C-alpha cells in the first residue's frame, strides 16, 4: 500500500476560480473528519471545502454544496487511481464568477487532487500486528536485547511506574511466543493493527 509522507498543497486556477488542494496523512476516518473540520473552519470564507478520504477503517467523500457527484467523487477516484491509503484530500474553492458546469467541476476537482499527489512524497506502507509489552525497569536490558535479536521494531515507548513498548515484527513473527520464556517478568498483549512505513 502507498500513502503520503507529509502534508502537501497545490493550487490551480480555472476560469478565475481558485482550487487549493491539501493532502494529509490520516490513519483513521475519525482523524480524517477532524482534519476536514479544522480546514473547513480555517477557510470558512471559501465557497466550498470539498473532501475525500481513504483510511484503515473507512472511506468517504463530501461535495460540500457543489452539485452531487462533481467534487468528492472525482477526488476519491484520484486517490484510488494512485492506490493511496491513509490519506485525506480537501479542495478549497474560491468561486471566480464563471460557472464551470458539471463536467468542468469533475475535471477541476480531479485534476486538483492529482496535481497535489504529483507534488507529494509517496511512501510504501504495510499493516502490522502491534503488541504492547509491559515490564519493570530492571528488565530493560534483557528486553532490549531480545528485541534486537529478533529484529523487532519499537513504535512507541512509555516510561511510567513500569516500562511499556509497542512492538511490531517486520516479518510477522509471533511476538507472544518470543516473550513466552519471560512470563514472570513481561506482560504481552495484542493491541490491534497499525499501518506503518514498510520496515
Short mmCIF file of C-alpha atoms in Angstrom, two decimals:
data_model
loop_
_atom_site.label_atom_id
_atom_site.label_comp_id
_atom_site.label_asym_id
_atom_site.label_seq_id
_atom_site.Cartn_x
_atom_site.Cartn_y
_atom_site.Cartn_z
CA UNK A 1 0.00 0.00 0.00
CA UNK A 2 1.04 3.58 -0.53
CA UNK A 3 0.47 6.83 1.36
CA UNK A 4 1.96 10.32 1.55
CA UNK A 5 4.88 11.05 3.87
CA UNK A 6 3.69 14.50 4.96
CA UNK A 7 1.03 17.18 4.22
CA UNK A 8 1.14 18.67 0.72
CA UNK A 9 -0.59 21.57 -1.02
CA UNK A 10 -1.14 22.59 -4.64
CA UNK A 11 -3.10 25.40 -6.32
CA UNK A 12 -4.98 25.56 -9.58
CA UNK A 13 -6.76 28.47 -11.32
CA UNK A 14 -9.55 27.60 -13.73
CA UNK A 15 -11.72 30.36 -15.26
CA UNK A 16 -10.95 32.70 -12.35
CA UNK A 17 -11.91 30.09 -9.73
CA UNK A 18 -9.13 29.13 -7.35
CA UNK A 19 -8.80 25.48 -6.29
CA UNK A 20 -6.43 24.77 -3.38
CA UNK A 21 -5.87 21.08 -2.67
CA UNK A 22 -4.41 19.95 0.64
CA UNK A 23 -3.41 16.33 1.27
CA UNK A 24 -2.85 15.00 4.80
CA UNK A 25 -1.68 11.61 6.09
CA UNK A 26 -4.50 10.17 8.25
CA UNK A 27 -4.79 6.68 9.73
CA UNK A 28 -8.49 6.61 10.68
CA UNK A 29 -11.75 8.12 9.44
CA UNK A 30 -12.06 9.89 12.82
CA UNK A 31 -8.70 11.59 12.20
CA UNK A 32 -9.82 12.49 8.65
CA UNK A 33 -13.04 14.06 9.92
CA UNK A 34 -11.08 16.13 12.45
CA UNK A 35 -8.76 17.41 9.69
CA UNK A 36 -11.71 18.23 7.39
CA UNK A 37 -13.49 20.07 10.22
CA UNK A 38 -10.35 22.07 11.11
CA UNK A 39 -9.60 23.09 7.49
CA UNK A 40 -13.27 23.93 6.79
CA UNK A 41 -13.27 26.19 9.84
CA UNK A 42 -9.94 27.78 8.94
CA UNK A 43 -11.13 28.51 5.39
CA UNK A 44 -14.78 29.23 6.17
CA UNK A 45 -14.59 32.22 3.79
CA UNK A 46 -14.23 29.81 0.83
CA UNK A 47 -17.18 28.99 -1.46
CA UNK A 48 -16.65 25.24 -0.89
CA UNK A 49 -14.38 22.91 1.11
CA UNK A 50 -14.87 19.54 -0.61
CA UNK A 51 -13.24 16.42 0.75
CA UNK A 52 -12.38 12.75 0.25
CA UNK A 53 -10.53 10.25 2.41
CA UNK A 54 -9.38 6.62 2.40
CA UNK A 55 -8.25 5.22 5.77
CA UNK A 56 -7.72 1.89 7.51
CA UNK A 57 -11.26 1.89 8.96
CA UNK A 58 -13.32 3.55 6.23
CA UNK A 59 -13.57 5.97 3.35
CA UNK A 60 -15.88 8.77 2.28
CA UNK A 61 -16.32 11.99 0.34
CA UNK A 62 -18.35 15.19 0.50
CA UNK A 63 -19.39 17.63 -2.26
CA UNK A 64 -19.89 20.42 0.33
CA UNK A 65 -22.58 22.22 -1.67
CA UNK A 66 -21.24 21.55 -5.19
CA UNK A 67 -23.68 19.66 -7.48
CA UNK A 68 -23.88 15.99 -6.43
CA UNK A 69 -21.05 13.85 -7.77
CA UNK A 70 -18.98 16.75 -9.16
CA UNK A 71 -16.40 17.19 -6.37
CA UNK A 72 -16.00 14.47 -3.74
CA UNK A 73 -16.34 11.56 -6.17
CA UNK A 74 -13.65 12.69 -8.64
CA UNK A 75 -11.42 13.46 -5.64
CA UNK A 76 -11.72 9.96 -4.13
CA UNK A 77 -11.30 8.47 -7.62
CA UNK A 78 -7.97 10.33 -7.95
CA UNK A 79 -6.83 8.81 -4.63
CA UNK A 80 -7.94 5.31 -5.72
CA UNK A 81 -6.30 5.67 -9.15
CA UNK A 82 -2.98 6.28 -7.37
CA UNK A 83 -3.60 3.41 -4.91
CA UNK A 84 -3.29 5.78 -1.93
CA UNK A 85 -4.41 4.81 1.56
CA UNK A 86 -4.44 6.60 4.93
CA UNK A 87 -4.85 9.95 3.23
CA UNK A 88 -7.32 12.87 3.38
CA UNK A 89 -7.82 15.32 0.48
CA UNK A 90 -9.53 18.71 0.88
CA UNK A 91 -10.08 21.05 -2.04
CA UNK A 92 -10.92 24.61 -1.06
CA UNK A 93 -12.63 26.53 -3.87
CA UNK A 94 -12.95 30.29 -4.19
CA UNK A 95 -15.54 30.94 -6.90
CA UNK A 96 -14.33 33.32 -9.61
CA UNK A 97 -17.71 34.26 -11.09
CA UNK A 98 -17.68 31.93 -14.11
CA UNK A 99 -19.64 28.68 -13.86
CA UNK A 100 -17.73 25.59 -14.94
CA UNK A 101 -20.64 23.20 -15.50
CA UNK A 102 -20.79 19.64 -14.12
CA UNK A 103 -18.08 18.26 -16.45
CA UNK A 104 -15.81 21.21 -15.75
CA UNK A 105 -16.17 20.74 -11.98
CA UNK A 106 -15.42 16.99 -12.18
CA UNK A 107 -12.25 17.73 -14.17
CA UNK A 108 -11.20 20.61 -11.88
CA UNK A 109 -11.58 18.69 -8.60
CA UNK A 110 -9.98 15.55 -10.01
CA UNK A 111 -7.05 17.48 -11.52
CA UNK A 112 -6.56 19.44 -8.30
CA UNK A 113 -6.04 16.22 -6.28
CA UNK A 114 -3.85 14.64 -9.00
CA UNK A 115 -1.55 17.70 -9.01
CA UNK A 116 -1.21 17.57 -5.21
CA UNK A 117 -0.37 13.85 -5.43
CA UNK A 118 2.33 14.64 -8.01
CA UNK A 119 3.87 17.12 -5.52
CA UNK A 120 3.78 14.55 -2.70
CA UNK A 121 6.44 12.25 -1.36
CA UNK A 122 4.87 8.80 -1.72
CA UNK A 123 5.92 6.04 0.69
CA UNK A 124 5.13 2.32 0.93
CA UNK A 125 3.17 1.23 4.00
CA UNK A 126 2.28 -2.18 5.44
CA UNK A 127 -0.27 -3.33 8.01
CA UNK A 128 1.49 -4.77 11.07
CA UNK A 129 0.17 -6.54 14.18
CA UNK A 130 1.03 -4.38 17.19
CA UNK A 131 1.86 -5.86 20.61
CA UNK A 132 2.17 -3.99 23.89
CA UNK A 133 4.85 -5.33 26.22
CA UNK A 134 4.99 -4.16 29.82
CA UNK A 135 7.87 -4.84 32.22
CA UNK A 136 9.85 -3.46 35.15
CA UNK A 137 12.81 -1.09 34.75
CA UNK A 138 15.17 -3.82 35.96
CA UNK A 139 14.41 -5.81 32.77
CA UNK A 140 15.11 -3.08 30.17
CA UNK A 141 18.48 -4.52 29.07
CA UNK A 142 17.04 -8.02 28.76
CA UNK A 143 14.01 -6.88 26.74
CA UNK A 144 16.05 -4.53 24.50
CA UNK A 145 18.44 -7.38 23.71
CA UNK A 146 15.54 -9.73 22.86
CA UNK A 147 14.05 -7.05 20.58
CA UNK A 148 17.40 -6.63 18.77
CA UNK A 149 17.96 -10.40 18.48
CA UNK A 150 14.54 -10.88 16.87
CA UNK A 151 14.78 -7.72 14.73
CA UNK A 152 11.57 -6.32 16.19
CA UNK A 153 10.62 -2.68 15.76
CA UNK A 154 9.51 -0.41 18.64
CA UNK A 155 6.80 2.07 17.57
CA UNK A 156 6.23 3.67 20.97
CA UNK A 157 7.89 3.81 24.42
CA UNK A 158 6.25 4.87 27.68
CA UNK A 159 8.27 5.22 30.88
CA UNK A 160 5.91 5.35 33.85
CA UNK A 161 5.76 3.24 37.02
CA UNK A 162 6.82 0.44 34.67
CA UNK A 163 8.05 0.42 31.04
CA UNK A 164 5.70 -0.11 28.08
CA UNK A 165 6.82 -0.68 24.47
CA UNK A 166 4.57 -1.02 21.43
CA UNK A 167 6.34 -3.52 19.19
CA UNK A 168 5.85 -4.86 15.65
CA UNK A 169 7.61 -7.60 13.71
CA UNK A 170 8.64 -6.77 10.10
CA UNK A 171 8.25 -10.46 9.12
CA UNK A 172 5.20 -11.07 11.33
CA UNK A 173 6.86 -13.33 13.90
CA UNK A 174 4.73 -14.45 16.83
CA UNK A 175 5.71 -11.80 19.38
CA UNK A 176 3.82 -13.51 22.23
CA UNK A 177 5.88 -16.66 21.59
CA UNK A 178 9.17 -14.69 21.61
CA UNK A 179 8.49 -13.35 25.10
CA UNK A 180 6.81 -16.52 26.46
CA UNK A 181 10.03 -17.51 28.30
CA UNK A 182 9.81 -14.25 30.30
CA UNK A 183 6.22 -14.68 31.51
CA UNK A 184 7.13 -13.81 35.10
CA UNK A 185 8.87 -10.58 34.00
CA UNK A 186 6.88 -9.40 30.97
CA UNK A 187 3.20 -8.89 30.15
CA UNK A 188 2.42 -9.12 26.41
CA UNK A 189 -0.91 -8.23 24.78
CA UNK A 190 -2.10 -7.70 21.22
CA UNK A 191 -3.39 -4.14 20.66
CA UNK A 192 -4.60 -4.45 17.07
CA UNK A 193 -3.03 -3.39 13.79
CA UNK A 194 -1.29 -0.29 12.52
CA UNK A 195 -0.27 0.91 9.07
CA UNK A 196 3.39 1.88 9.16
CA UNK A 197 6.08 2.76 6.65
CA UNK A 198 7.42 -0.53 5.28
CA UNK A 199 10.08 -1.85 7.66
#
